[in-house]
Short mmCIF file of C-alpha atoms in Angstrom, two decimals:
data_model
loop_
_atom_site.label_atom_id
_atom_site.label_comp_id
_atom_site.label_asym_id
_atom_site.label_seq_id
_atom_site.Cartn_x
_atom_site.Cartn_y
_atom_site.Cartn_z
CA MET A 1 28.55 6.31 -4.31
CA GLU A 2 26.91 2.89 -4.04
CA SER A 3 27.07 2.94 -0.26
CA LYS A 4 25.45 6.37 -0.24
CA PHE A 5 22.58 4.98 -2.34
CA ALA A 6 21.86 2.39 0.35
CA GLU A 7 21.96 5.11 3.00
CA ILE A 8 19.59 7.37 1.02
CA PHE A 9 16.98 4.64 0.59
CA LYS A 10 17.09 3.26 4.10
CA GLY A 11 13.75 1.98 5.38
CA LEU A 12 12.33 -1.26 6.73
CA LYS A 13 15.30 -3.58 7.26
CA ARG A 14 13.71 -6.94 8.09
CA ASN A 15 12.14 -7.38 4.64
CA TYR A 16 12.32 -5.86 1.19
CA GLY A 17 10.48 -6.17 -2.09
CA CYS A 18 11.50 -7.50 -5.49
CA ALA A 19 10.04 -7.05 -8.99
CA LYS A 20 10.41 -9.98 -11.39
CA LEU A 21 10.97 -7.95 -14.53
CA ASP A 22 11.21 -11.06 -16.73
CA GLN A 23 7.56 -11.77 -15.91
CA SER A 24 6.18 -8.33 -16.84
CA HIS A 25 2.88 -7.70 -18.64
CA ILE A 26 0.81 -4.69 -19.66
CA ASP A 27 -2.19 -4.00 -17.47
CA PRO A 28 -4.98 -3.23 -19.98
CA SER A 29 -6.89 -1.10 -17.46
CA THR A 30 -4.01 1.28 -16.72
CA GLY A 31 -1.41 0.75 -19.44
CA LYS A 32 1.21 0.18 -16.74
CA ILE A 33 4.00 -2.35 -17.13
CA LYS A 34 3.40 -4.78 -14.29
CA PRO A 35 5.91 -7.47 -13.33
CA ILE A 36 5.31 -10.01 -10.59
CA TYR A 37 6.01 -8.43 -7.22
CA GLU A 38 6.92 -10.23 -4.03
CA TRP A 39 8.42 -9.73 -0.60
CA THR A 40 11.69 -11.62 -0.31
CA GLY A 41 11.09 -12.64 3.29
CA ARG A 42 14.56 -11.68 4.51
CA SER A 43 16.52 -8.67 5.70
CA ILE A 44 17.98 -6.23 3.18
CA THR A 45 21.78 -6.20 2.77
CA ASP A 46 24.27 -3.88 1.10
CA GLN A 47 24.70 -6.53 -1.59
CA ASP A 48 21.00 -6.30 -2.46
CA TYR A 49 21.40 -2.59 -3.17
CA LEU A 50 24.46 -3.36 -5.32
CA ASP A 51 22.56 -6.05 -7.23
CA HIS A 52 19.87 -3.46 -7.99
CA LEU A 53 22.38 -0.91 -9.25
CA ASN A 54 24.08 -3.59 -11.36
CA GLY A 55 20.81 -4.72 -12.96
CA ILE A 56 20.84 -8.16 -11.37
CA LYS A 57 17.49 -7.68 -9.64
CA SER A 58 15.02 -4.86 -9.11
CA ILE A 59 14.34 -4.12 -5.44
CA GLY A 60 11.82 -2.05 -3.53
CA ILE A 61 11.90 -0.56 -0.04
CA GLN A 62 9.17 0.15 2.51
CA PRO A 63 10.13 3.66 3.71
CA CYS A 64 8.39 3.20 7.10
CA ASP A 65 10.20 1.09 9.67
CA ASP A 66 8.79 -0.82 12.64
CA ASN A 67 9.03 2.30 14.79
CA GLY A 68 6.89 4.37 12.43
CA MET A 69 9.92 6.36 11.24
CA ALA A 70 11.07 7.14 7.70
CA GLN A 71 13.87 9.07 6.03
CA PHE A 72 12.38 9.46 2.56
CA GLY A 73 8.99 9.68 0.93
CA ALA A 74 7.52 10.03 -2.55
CA ILE A 75 4.46 11.04 -4.54
CA ASP A 76 3.64 8.44 -7.21
CA ILE A 77 2.07 10.06 -10.29
CA ASP A 78 0.35 7.70 -12.70
CA ASP A 79 -0.94 8.67 -16.12
CA LYS A 80 -4.14 6.83 -17.04
CA GLN A 81 -5.13 9.57 -19.48
CA HIS A 82 -2.14 9.17 -21.80
CA SER A 83 -1.33 5.51 -21.00
CA TYR A 84 2.26 6.67 -20.39
CA VAL A 85 2.83 7.38 -24.11
CA ASN A 86 3.09 11.15 -23.75
CA PHE A 87 3.54 11.59 -20.03
CA PRO A 88 3.63 15.33 -19.17
CA TYR A 89 6.96 15.37 -17.36
CA LYS A 90 7.55 19.05 -18.19
CA LYS A 91 4.29 20.07 -16.50
CA TYR A 92 5.53 18.75 -13.14
CA LEU A 93 9.12 19.91 -13.61
CA ASP A 94 7.83 23.44 -14.20
CA ILE A 95 5.62 23.34 -11.08
CA ILE A 96 8.47 22.05 -8.91
CA GLN A 97 10.68 24.86 -10.16
CA GLU A 98 7.98 27.55 -9.84
CA TYR A 99 7.10 26.73 -6.24
CA LYS A 100 10.65 25.66 -5.29
CA LEU A 101 9.32 22.36 -4.00
CA PRO A 102 11.90 20.22 -2.14
CA LEU A 103 11.26 17.30 -4.48
CA ILE A 104 13.49 15.35 -6.86
CA PRO A 105 11.59 14.02 -9.92
CA VAL A 106 12.46 10.48 -11.03
CA LYS A 107 11.00 8.48 -13.89
CA SER A 108 9.13 5.50 -12.43
CA LYS A 109 9.38 1.92 -13.61
CA SER A 110 6.01 2.14 -15.38
CA GLY A 111 6.90 5.38 -17.16
CA GLY A 112 5.18 7.77 -14.76
CA LEU A 113 6.86 9.94 -12.17
CA HIS A 114 8.03 9.57 -8.58
CA LEU A 115 8.62 12.84 -6.74
CA TYR A 116 11.07 12.05 -3.95
CA LEU A 117 11.58 13.86 -0.65
CA PHE A 118 14.76 13.15 1.32
CA LEU A 119 15.44 14.00 4.97
CA LYS A 120 18.71 14.44 6.83
CA GLN A 121 17.53 12.15 9.61
CA PRO A 122 14.52 9.87 10.24
CA ALA A 123 11.21 11.53 11.08
CA LYS A 124 7.76 10.23 11.87
CA ALA A 125 6.25 8.63 8.77
CA VAL A 126 3.03 10.54 9.43
CA PHE A 127 4.97 13.84 9.27
CA ILE A 128 6.33 12.95 5.81
CA ARG A 129 2.90 11.95 4.52
CA ASN A 130 1.32 15.14 5.82
CA PHE A 131 4.04 17.30 4.29
CA LEU A 132 3.64 15.67 0.86
CA ASP A 133 -0.14 15.88 1.13
CA LYS A 134 0.08 19.69 1.36
CA LEU A 135 1.96 19.80 -1.97
CA LEU A 136 -0.74 18.02 -3.98
CA LEU A 137 -2.82 21.13 -4.65
CA CYS A 138 -0.05 23.08 -6.36
CA LEU A 139 0.90 19.94 -8.31
CA LYS A 140 -2.75 19.73 -9.48
CA LEU A 141 -3.02 16.20 -8.15
CA PRO A 142 -6.10 14.66 -6.48
CA PRO A 143 -5.94 13.96 -2.74
CA ASN A 144 -6.14 10.19 -3.35
CA VAL A 145 -2.87 10.06 -5.31
CA GLU A 146 -0.44 7.50 -3.89
CA ILE A 147 1.97 8.84 -1.28
CA TYR A 148 4.84 6.86 0.24
CA PRO A 149 5.19 5.77 2.94
CA LYS A 150 1.70 4.38 2.46
CA GLN A 151 1.54 3.24 6.08
CA THR A 152 2.42 5.34 9.10
CA GLU A 153 2.36 2.30 11.41
CA LEU A 154 3.19 -1.35 10.75
CA GLY A 155 2.88 -3.61 13.79
CA LYS A 156 1.33 -7.08 13.48
CA ASP A 157 -1.84 -8.43 11.92
CA SER A 158 -4.62 -10.34 13.72
CA GLU A 159 -2.57 -13.56 13.51
CA GLY A 160 0.53 -12.00 15.06
CA VAL A 161 2.43 -11.79 11.76
CA ASP A 162 4.59 -8.73 11.07
CA ILE A 163 2.94 -6.30 8.66
CA ASN A 164 5.15 -5.21 5.76
CA GLY A 165 2.83 -2.74 4.05
CA ASN A 166 3.88 -1.46 0.62
CA PHE A 167 7.29 -0.98 -0.91
CA ILE A 168 8.31 1.47 -3.63
CA ASN A 169 10.52 0.36 -6.52
CA LEU A 170 13.87 2.11 -6.29
CA PRO A 171 15.36 4.26 -9.06
CA TYR A 172 18.59 3.75 -10.98
CA TYR A 173 18.06 0.09 -11.77
CA ASN A 174 21.21 -0.94 -13.64
CA LYS A 175 22.29 2.68 -12.95
CA THR A 176 20.71 3.70 -16.28
CA GLU A 177 16.96 3.15 -15.81
CA ARG A 178 14.39 5.13 -13.74
CA THR A 179 16.65 8.16 -13.71
CA ALA A 180 16.13 11.58 -12.13
CA PHE A 181 15.38 14.72 -14.17
CA ASN A 182 16.86 18.18 -14.12
CA PHE A 183 14.43 21.08 -14.67
CA ASP A 184 15.37 21.26 -18.36
CA GLY A 185 14.41 17.62 -18.84
CA THR A 186 17.95 16.25 -19.04
CA LYS A 187 18.68 13.12 -17.03
CA PHE A 188 21.07 12.92 -14.12
CA THR A 189 23.71 10.20 -14.16
CA PHE A 190 23.89 8.00 -11.09
CA ASP A 191 26.80 9.96 -9.62
CA GLN A 192 25.03 13.25 -10.33
CA PHE A 193 21.86 11.94 -8.65
CA ILE A 194 23.72 11.11 -5.45
CA LYS A 195 25.18 14.62 -5.37
CA VAL A 196 21.76 16.18 -6.05
CA VAL A 197 20.22 14.23 -3.17
CA GLU A 198 23.03 15.21 -0.81
CA ALA A 199 22.42 18.86 -1.71
CA ASN A 200 18.65 18.53 -1.23
CA THR A 201 18.03 16.85 2.11
CA TYR A 202 16.07 18.62 4.83
CA THR A 203 15.44 18.56 8.55
CA PRO A 204 11.86 18.25 9.84
CA ASP A 205 12.07 21.85 11.09
CA GLU A 206 13.06 23.11 7.63
CA LEU A 207 10.19 21.22 6.04
CA GLU A 208 7.72 22.50 8.62
CA GLU A 209 8.81 26.07 7.94
CA PHE A 210 8.50 25.52 4.20
CA SER A 211 5.05 23.96 4.64
CA ILE A 212 3.68 26.92 6.57
CA GLU A 213 4.82 29.41 3.93
CA HIS A 214 3.66 27.17 1.08
CA VAL A 215 0.13 26.86 2.46
CA LYS A 216 -0.05 30.65 2.88
CA GLN A 217 1.06 31.07 -0.73
CA MET A 218 -1.51 28.59 -2.06
CA LEU A 219 -4.44 30.11 -0.14
CA MET A 220 -3.53 33.80 -0.33
CA GLY A 221 -6.39 35.89 -1.68
CA GLY A 222 -9.14 33.53 -0.59
CA GLY A 223 -12.01 34.46 1.72
CA GLU A 224 -10.61 35.58 5.08
CA GLU A 225 -13.50 34.00 6.98
CA PHE A 226 -12.09 30.59 6.00
CA MET A 227 -8.80 31.10 7.83
CA ASP A 228 -10.07 28.71 10.51
CA GLY A 229 -12.23 26.69 8.11
CA PRO A 230 -11.77 24.28 5.19
CA PRO A 231 -8.84 25.38 2.99
CA CYS A 232 -10.70 24.08 -0.08
CA LEU A 233 -13.29 26.85 0.33
CA GLN A 234 -10.53 29.38 0.93
CA ARG A 235 -8.72 28.30 -2.24
CA MET A 236 -11.91 28.30 -4.34
CA THR A 237 -12.76 31.88 -3.33
CA ARG A 238 -9.52 33.33 -4.65
CA GLU A 239 -11.64 34.02 -7.73
CA LYS A 240 -15.35 34.55 -8.21
CA LEU A 241 -17.11 31.23 -8.82
CA SER A 242 -18.93 30.41 -12.01
CA ASP A 243 -18.79 26.61 -11.78
CA GLY A 244 -19.55 24.24 -8.90
CA ARG A 245 -21.60 26.86 -7.11
CA ASP A 246 -24.21 24.45 -5.71
CA ARG A 247 -21.58 22.23 -4.08
CA PHE A 248 -19.66 25.24 -2.83
CA LEU A 249 -22.77 26.70 -1.20
CA TYR A 250 -23.62 23.37 0.40
CA ASN A 251 -20.16 23.15 1.98
CA TYR A 252 -20.32 26.81 2.95
CA MET A 253 -23.56 25.96 4.79
CA VAL A 254 -21.81 23.16 6.70
CA PHE A 255 -19.02 25.57 7.64
CA ALA A 256 -21.41 28.42 8.55
CA LYS A 257 -23.48 26.21 10.87
CA LYS A 258 -20.37 25.66 12.97
CA LYS A 259 -18.80 29.13 12.83
CA TYR A 260 -22.00 31.18 12.89
CA PRO A 261 -24.49 29.02 14.85
CA ASP A 262 -26.79 31.99 15.65
CA ASN A 263 -27.13 33.46 12.17
CA TRP A 264 -25.79 30.82 9.79
CA GLU A 265 -28.84 31.12 7.49
CA GLU A 266 -28.22 34.82 6.91
CA MET A 267 -24.57 34.11 6.16
CA VAL A 268 -25.54 31.49 3.57
CA LYS A 269 -28.01 33.90 1.93
CA GLY A 270 -25.25 36.46 1.55
CA ALA A 271 -22.63 34.05 0.20
CA PRO A 272 -23.69 34.11 -3.50
CA ASN A 273 -23.26 37.90 -3.82
CA LYS A 274 -19.97 37.61 -2.00
CA TYR A 275 -18.39 34.70 -3.85
CA PHE A 276 -20.25 34.01 -7.14
CA ALA A 277 -19.19 35.56 -10.44
CA PRO A 278 -21.58 38.17 -11.91
CA ASP A 279 -22.97 38.00 -15.43
CA SER A 280 -22.28 40.53 -18.17
CA ASN A 281 -24.73 42.93 -16.53
CA GLY A 282 -22.97 42.73 -13.19
CA ASN A 283 -25.70 40.64 -11.56
CA VAL A 284 -25.22 37.28 -9.87
CA ASP A 285 -27.32 34.62 -11.59
CA TRP A 286 -28.40 33.05 -8.32
CA SER A 287 -31.66 34.28 -6.76
CA GLU A 288 -32.45 34.57 -3.06
CA ASP A 289 -35.41 32.25 -3.63
CA LYS A 290 -33.02 29.59 -4.92
CA THR A 291 -30.96 29.91 -1.77
CA LYS A 292 -34.06 29.69 0.42
CA LYS A 293 -35.10 26.43 -1.29
CA LYS A 294 -31.67 25.02 -0.57
CA LEU A 295 -31.87 26.12 3.05
CA SER A 296 -35.24 24.46 3.56
CA SER A 297 -33.69 21.06 2.89
CA TRP A 298 -30.27 21.72 4.40
CA GLY A 299 -31.69 22.88 7.71
CA LYS A 300 -33.30 19.54 8.54
CA GLU A 301 -30.17 17.78 9.79
CA THR A 302 -26.55 18.34 10.63
CA LYS A 303 -24.54 17.87 7.47
CA GLY A 304 -20.90 17.04 6.83
CA HIS A 305 -18.54 18.34 4.16
CA THR A 306 -18.57 16.56 0.80
CA CYS A 307 -14.79 16.20 0.66
CA ASN A 308 -14.90 13.40 -1.92
CA GLU A 309 -17.13 15.19 -4.42
CA ASP A 310 -16.28 17.63 -7.20
CA PRO A 311 -15.33 20.42 -7.12
CA ILE A 312 -14.36 20.25 -3.42
CA PHE A 313 -12.27 17.13 -4.08
CA ASN A 314 -9.99 18.99 -6.50
CA PHE A 315 -9.12 21.69 -3.94
CA CYS A 316 -8.65 19.42 -0.93
CA MET A 317 -5.80 20.01 1.54
CA LYS A 318 -6.76 17.44 4.13
CA ALA A 319 -3.53 17.64 6.13
CA GLU A 320 -4.08 21.38 6.58
CA CYS A 321 -7.86 21.11 7.05
CA ARG A 322 -7.43 18.67 9.91
CA ASN A 323 -5.68 21.28 12.05
CA ARG A 324 -8.27 24.01 11.57
CA LYS A 325 -10.94 24.77 14.16
CA PHE A 326 -13.79 24.37 11.68
CA GLY A 327 -12.09 21.84 9.41
CA TYR A 328 -13.53 18.46 8.50
CA LEU A 329 -12.71 16.94 11.90
CA SER A 330 -15.28 19.29 13.46
CA ASP A 331 -18.07 17.70 11.41
CA LYS A 332 -20.61 15.86 13.52
CA LYS A 333 -21.46 13.55 10.66
CA ARG A 334 -19.17 10.53 10.59
CA ILE A 335 -17.84 9.48 7.21
CA PHE A 336 -16.47 6.20 5.91
CA PRO A 337 -12.65 6.31 6.16
CA ALA A 338 -10.60 6.76 3.00
CA LEU A 339 -9.39 3.48 1.48
CA SER A 340 -6.50 3.18 -0.96
CA GLY A 341 -3.79 0.95 -2.38
CA LEU A 342 -5.72 -2.27 -2.96
CA GLN A 343 -3.26 -5.12 -3.45
CA LYS A 344 -4.08 -8.66 -4.60
CA ILE A 345 -1.99 -11.55 -3.28
CA THR A 346 -2.15 -14.55 -5.58
CA TYR A 347 -2.94 -17.43 -3.25
CA PRO A 348 -5.22 -20.11 -4.79
CA GLU A 349 -8.00 -18.17 -3.07
CA PRO A 350 -6.61 -14.63 -3.44
CA GLU A 351 -6.18 -12.46 -0.39
CA TYR A 352 -6.17 -8.66 -0.43
CA THR A 353 -4.60 -5.80 1.47
CA PHE A 354 -5.53 -2.13 1.41
CA ASN A 355 -4.74 1.00 3.39
CA VAL A 356 -7.21 2.81 5.63
CA THR A 357 -6.70 6.42 6.67
CA LEU A 358 -8.33 7.05 10.02
CA GLN A 359 -10.58 10.00 10.81
CA ASP A 360 -7.65 12.01 12.17
CA GLY A 361 -6.32 12.12 8.62
CA GLN A 362 -2.86 11.13 9.86
CA THR A 363 -2.78 7.48 10.82
CA THR A 364 -2.65 5.07 7.88
CA LYS A 365 -2.77 1.33 8.49
CA GLU A 366 -2.79 -1.77 6.35
CA VAL A 367 -5.84 -4.04 6.46
CA ARG A 368 -5.77 -7.65 5.27
CA ALA A 369 -8.78 -9.42 3.78
CA LYS A 370 -8.74 -13.21 3.61
CA ASN A 371 -11.06 -13.27 0.59
CA ILE A 372 -12.83 -10.95 -1.83
CA LYS A 373 -16.06 -11.12 0.19
CA GLN A 374 -14.36 -9.28 3.05
CA VAL A 375 -13.69 -6.40 0.66
CA ILE A 376 -16.94 -6.03 -1.27
CA VAL A 377 -19.51 -6.75 1.46
CA GLN A 378 -19.98 -3.67 3.62
CA ASP A 379 -20.47 -5.44 6.95
CA GLU A 380 -17.45 -7.66 6.25
CA ILE A 381 -15.08 -4.80 5.41
CA ARG A 382 -16.32 -2.76 8.40
CA ALA A 383 -15.43 -5.73 10.63
CA ILE A 384 -11.88 -6.20 9.34
CA ILE A 385 -11.21 -2.44 9.47
CA ALA A 386 -12.41 -2.39 13.07
CA ASN A 387 -10.13 -5.32 13.89
CA ALA A 388 -7.05 -3.80 12.23
CA ALA A 389 -7.52 -0.11 13.00
CA GLY A 390 -9.60 -0.09 16.18
CA VAL A 391 -12.44 2.00 14.72
CA VAL A 392 -15.80 0.92 13.34
CA PRO A 393 -16.67 2.75 10.11
CA PRO A 394 -20.26 4.03 9.89
CA LYS A 395 -22.72 2.30 7.62
CA VAL A 396 -23.31 4.15 4.36
CA LYS A 397 -25.91 3.82 1.63
CA GLN A 398 -25.23 1.09 -0.91
CA ASN A 399 -24.69 3.59 -3.74
CA ASP A 400 -22.14 5.45 -1.62
CA PHE A 401 -20.44 2.18 -0.72
CA GLN A 402 -20.26 1.27 -4.40
CA ASP A 403 -18.49 4.59 -5.04
CA ILE A 404 -15.96 3.64 -2.36
CA LEU A 405 -15.35 0.28 -4.06
CA ASP A 406 -15.09 1.90 -7.50
CA SER A 407 -12.33 4.16 -6.19
CA LEU A 408 -10.53 1.15 -4.72
CA PHE A 409 -10.68 -1.20 -7.71
CA PRO A 410 -8.95 -2.46 -9.76
CA PRO A 411 -6.07 -3.55 -7.51
CA LYS A 412 -3.07 -1.24 -7.75
CA LEU A 413 -0.70 -4.16 -7.40
CA THR A 414 -0.66 -7.94 -7.78
CA THR A 415 1.95 -9.71 -5.68
CA SER A 416 3.05 -13.27 -5.09
CA PRO A 417 2.58 -14.72 -1.61
CA PRO A 418 5.58 -14.26 0.70
CA LYS A 419 8.12 -17.02 0.21
CA GLY A 420 7.23 -20.14 2.16
CA THR A 421 3.54 -19.26 2.57
CA SER A 422 1.97 -20.54 -0.66
CA PRO A 423 -0.01 -23.81 -0.38
CA ASP A 424 2.57 -25.64 -2.50
CA GLU A 425 5.45 -24.46 -0.32
CA LEU A 426 3.57 -25.24 2.89
CA LEU A 427 2.62 -28.70 1.64
CA ASP A 428 6.26 -29.40 0.86
CA GLU A 429 7.25 -28.23 4.35
CA TYR A 430 4.51 -30.25 6.09
CA LEU A 431 5.24 -33.42 4.12
CA ARG A 432 8.94 -33.20 4.91
CA GLU A 433 8.08 -32.79 8.57
CA TYR A 434 5.71 -35.77 8.46
CA LEU A 435 8.30 -38.00 6.80
CA ARG A 436 10.81 -37.07 9.50
CA GLY A 437 8.30 -38.12 12.13
CA PRO A 438 7.66 -41.53 13.73
CA LYS A 439 8.72 -44.52 11.63
CA ALA A 440 6.68 -47.69 11.34
CA THR A 441 8.37 -50.38 13.43
CA THR A 442 5.22 -52.46 13.84
CA TYR A 443 2.20 -53.30 11.73
CA ALA A 444 -0.07 -51.46 14.18
CA ALA A 445 2.07 -48.31 13.97
CA PHE A 446 1.98 -48.48 10.17
CA LYS A 447 -1.82 -48.73 10.14
CA LYS A 448 -2.11 -45.76 12.52
CA GLY A 449 -0.07 -43.48 10.29
CA ALA A 450 3.63 -44.00 10.98
CA THR A 451 5.83 -43.80 7.90
CA LEU A 452 7.32 -46.93 6.40
CA VAL A 453 10.52 -46.29 4.45
CA GLU A 454 11.80 -48.92 2.05
CA GLU A 455 14.58 -48.27 -0.42
CA ASP A 456 13.64 -45.14 -2.40
CA SER A 457 10.04 -44.77 -1.24
CA ALA A 458 8.03 -43.72 1.78
CA PHE A 459 4.60 -45.26 2.51
CA PHE A 460 1.99 -43.81 4.82
CA VAL A 461 -1.77 -43.69 5.34
CA PHE A 462 -3.09 -40.59 3.58
CA SER A 463 -5.94 -39.97 6.03
CA SER A 464 -3.44 -39.83 8.91
CA PHE A 465 -1.28 -37.35 7.02
CA TYR A 466 -4.35 -35.24 6.18
CA ASP A 467 -5.34 -35.17 9.86
CA ALA A 468 -1.86 -33.86 10.65
CA LEU A 469 -2.35 -31.16 8.02
CA LYS A 470 -5.66 -30.08 9.55
CA ASN A 471 -3.91 -29.60 12.88
CA LYS A 472 -1.82 -27.00 11.06
CA GLU A 473 -4.99 -25.22 9.86
CA TRP A 474 -4.62 -26.63 6.33
CA LYS A 475 -7.65 -25.44 4.35
CA GLU A 476 -7.48 -27.45 1.11
CA SER A 477 -9.83 -30.41 0.63
CA LYS A 478 -8.62 -34.01 0.44
CA PRO A 479 -9.02 -34.19 -3.37
CA LYS A 480 -7.12 -30.92 -3.89
CA THR A 481 -4.40 -32.01 -1.48
CA ALA A 482 -4.03 -35.35 -3.27
CA GLU A 483 -3.87 -33.62 -6.65
CA ALA A 484 -1.13 -31.28 -5.36
CA MET A 485 0.86 -34.23 -3.99
CA GLN A 486 0.67 -35.97 -7.36
CA ARG A 487 1.77 -32.80 -9.16
CA LEU A 488 4.56 -31.83 -6.76
CA PHE A 489 5.89 -35.13 -5.44
CA ASN A 490 4.75 -37.83 -7.92
CA ALA A 491 2.68 -39.36 -5.14
CA GLU A 492 0.75 -42.57 -5.85
CA PHE A 493 -2.52 -43.28 -4.04
CA GLY A 494 -4.34 -46.54 -3.34
CA VAL A 495 -1.08 -48.46 -3.06
CA SER A 496 -1.45 -51.83 -1.34
CA LYS A 497 1.55 -52.29 0.96
CA ARG A 498 2.31 -55.14 3.35
CA PHE A 499 4.35 -54.64 6.51
CA LYS A 500 6.99 -57.36 6.97
CA ASN A 501 7.65 -58.60 10.49
CA GLY A 502 11.08 -59.59 11.70
CA ASP A 503 10.43 -63.25 10.79
CA ASP A 504 9.68 -62.16 7.19
CA LYS A 505 5.99 -62.88 7.63
CA ALA A 506 3.89 -60.26 5.85
CA SER A 507 0.83 -58.85 7.52
CA ASN A 508 -2.38 -57.88 5.80
CA PRO A 509 -1.89 -55.14 3.16
CA VAL A 510 -2.51 -51.53 4.09
CA ASN A 511 -4.07 -49.09 1.63
CA CYS A 512 -1.61 -46.23 1.61
CA THR A 513 0.21 -43.50 -0.31
CA ARG A 514 3.66 -43.89 -1.85
CA VAL A 515 6.03 -40.94 -2.29
CA PRO A 516 9.55 -41.13 -3.80
CA ILE A 517 11.91 -39.85 -1.13
CA ASP A 518 14.86 -38.68 -3.25
CA LYS A 519 13.86 -35.01 -3.10
CA PHE A 520 13.15 -35.25 0.64
CA LYS A 521 16.56 -36.53 1.61
CA ALA A 522 18.40 -33.97 3.71
CA GLU A 523 21.28 -32.38 1.87
CA LYS A 524 24.61 -33.32 3.36
CA SER A 525 26.39 -30.24 4.57
CA THR A 526 30.08 -29.91 3.87
CA PRO A 527 31.90 -29.06 7.10
CA GLU A 528 33.86 -25.83 6.99
CA ILE A 529 37.55 -26.48 7.49
CA ILE A 530 39.29 -23.62 9.25
CA PRO A 531 43.08 -23.67 9.02
CA ILE A 532 44.79 -23.26 12.36
CA LYS A 533 47.99 -21.29 12.28
CA SER A 534 48.95 -21.79 15.89
CA LYS A 535 47.68 -23.02 19.22
CA LYS A 536 46.45 -19.51 19.94
CA ASP A 537 43.69 -20.06 17.38
CA ILE A 538 42.19 -22.81 19.56
CA PHE A 539 39.61 -21.67 22.15
#
């Protein structure tokens, strides 16, 4: 069964994530239990999956591989309203059962819910995201809920470094935690879970067929004129509207301008009687004069749909809307791309990553910001999005941009820097390299920066070492670098050291830095002894 678990959760192989559960804390803004997360910096092995199942370490997998393919996906449902105390598991179990959704519900690490989708063979990551997106409406989830894989493409960043994106924490930690649910709320054992997954995997063709029928079911009874228009309007008109009428009529106007260019105003005037709920006397409380006033302002420019505003937001089916003739992609007005999944990386000066969904509604890429300014300043974030995704977002009003930031913050995740990339780790690496470099055999070489090794100490000119660091794009100042060397290596500064010539004559003292070299000595490797049974073993 353990080997099947590794096969089920196969994704990016060259790197995987880890959650340090012994360093968990409660996020006061969300109520979520948040450990320290990090990428391990190495390829996943079968043993790593076993360690997860045995409770030795908690691992996470990026579903999307370097070819943009994935074999599983998930909808991550948080619960800010109840702070995970009374999470409404039954609500989602009932919906999954009612609509026969091909999802397996699993309790998440934080106490929320992951709804997993499993495929028989790898499919395009964008296909999996689009399929899950079409299920959000019946699950009564907003369109900005987290869907894995979060990225549909990985590739490399602007510095040529492989992009990892986001990993999802795997279920059945220690085989007893983060377990799957049956419809009656009982938990599946690990062995039962494997059997349930094997019985509920699907081909892309099966999912596509399900998706088509599901969309029809969700929109049945809505206005027929919206069959080639925004599904949100079609869904809203399944019943007569009493709330959100102003926003509905605005979006109807945007739709009508495109579908009925010659008589769109007449169509808008007739919409209230067609779609608004009457009062107790059977009359629609929305006068023609009110509509005319709206039209006088709406007719001045070409408008775009307000997809991110209530009540449209709550009925959004973006993956379906994108494919329709008069869907949001037919809008002439350009909108700022959707941003999600802000992640903080705890360098001394924190860096950030977030996901951007391009205008096509399909492609999702990770964007890296070197500092907070690149996130919160509009021109800065437009520049890094253009660099990472190849599109330049339009400028928006400051209030609208603030709304975008409010939806992005606070960070969804705080992670440690990848192993070997923190300033402390890099300083250790660079100092080791420097100490292995040229040795001081003359007084002149010592003064110019060569390392003098005597007994248990290494002496060198700090300014020469700092110049070598700058050649490696080291960004810390001299004082901060010196402080780190004192803290990490017990370095002493301002040491007066004389270089002794071969005739034991000492030259003038050099002002230098002293570092104990015990921790920098290369570990002696023990040679592997392979027993030879016969001459045939010798090649």
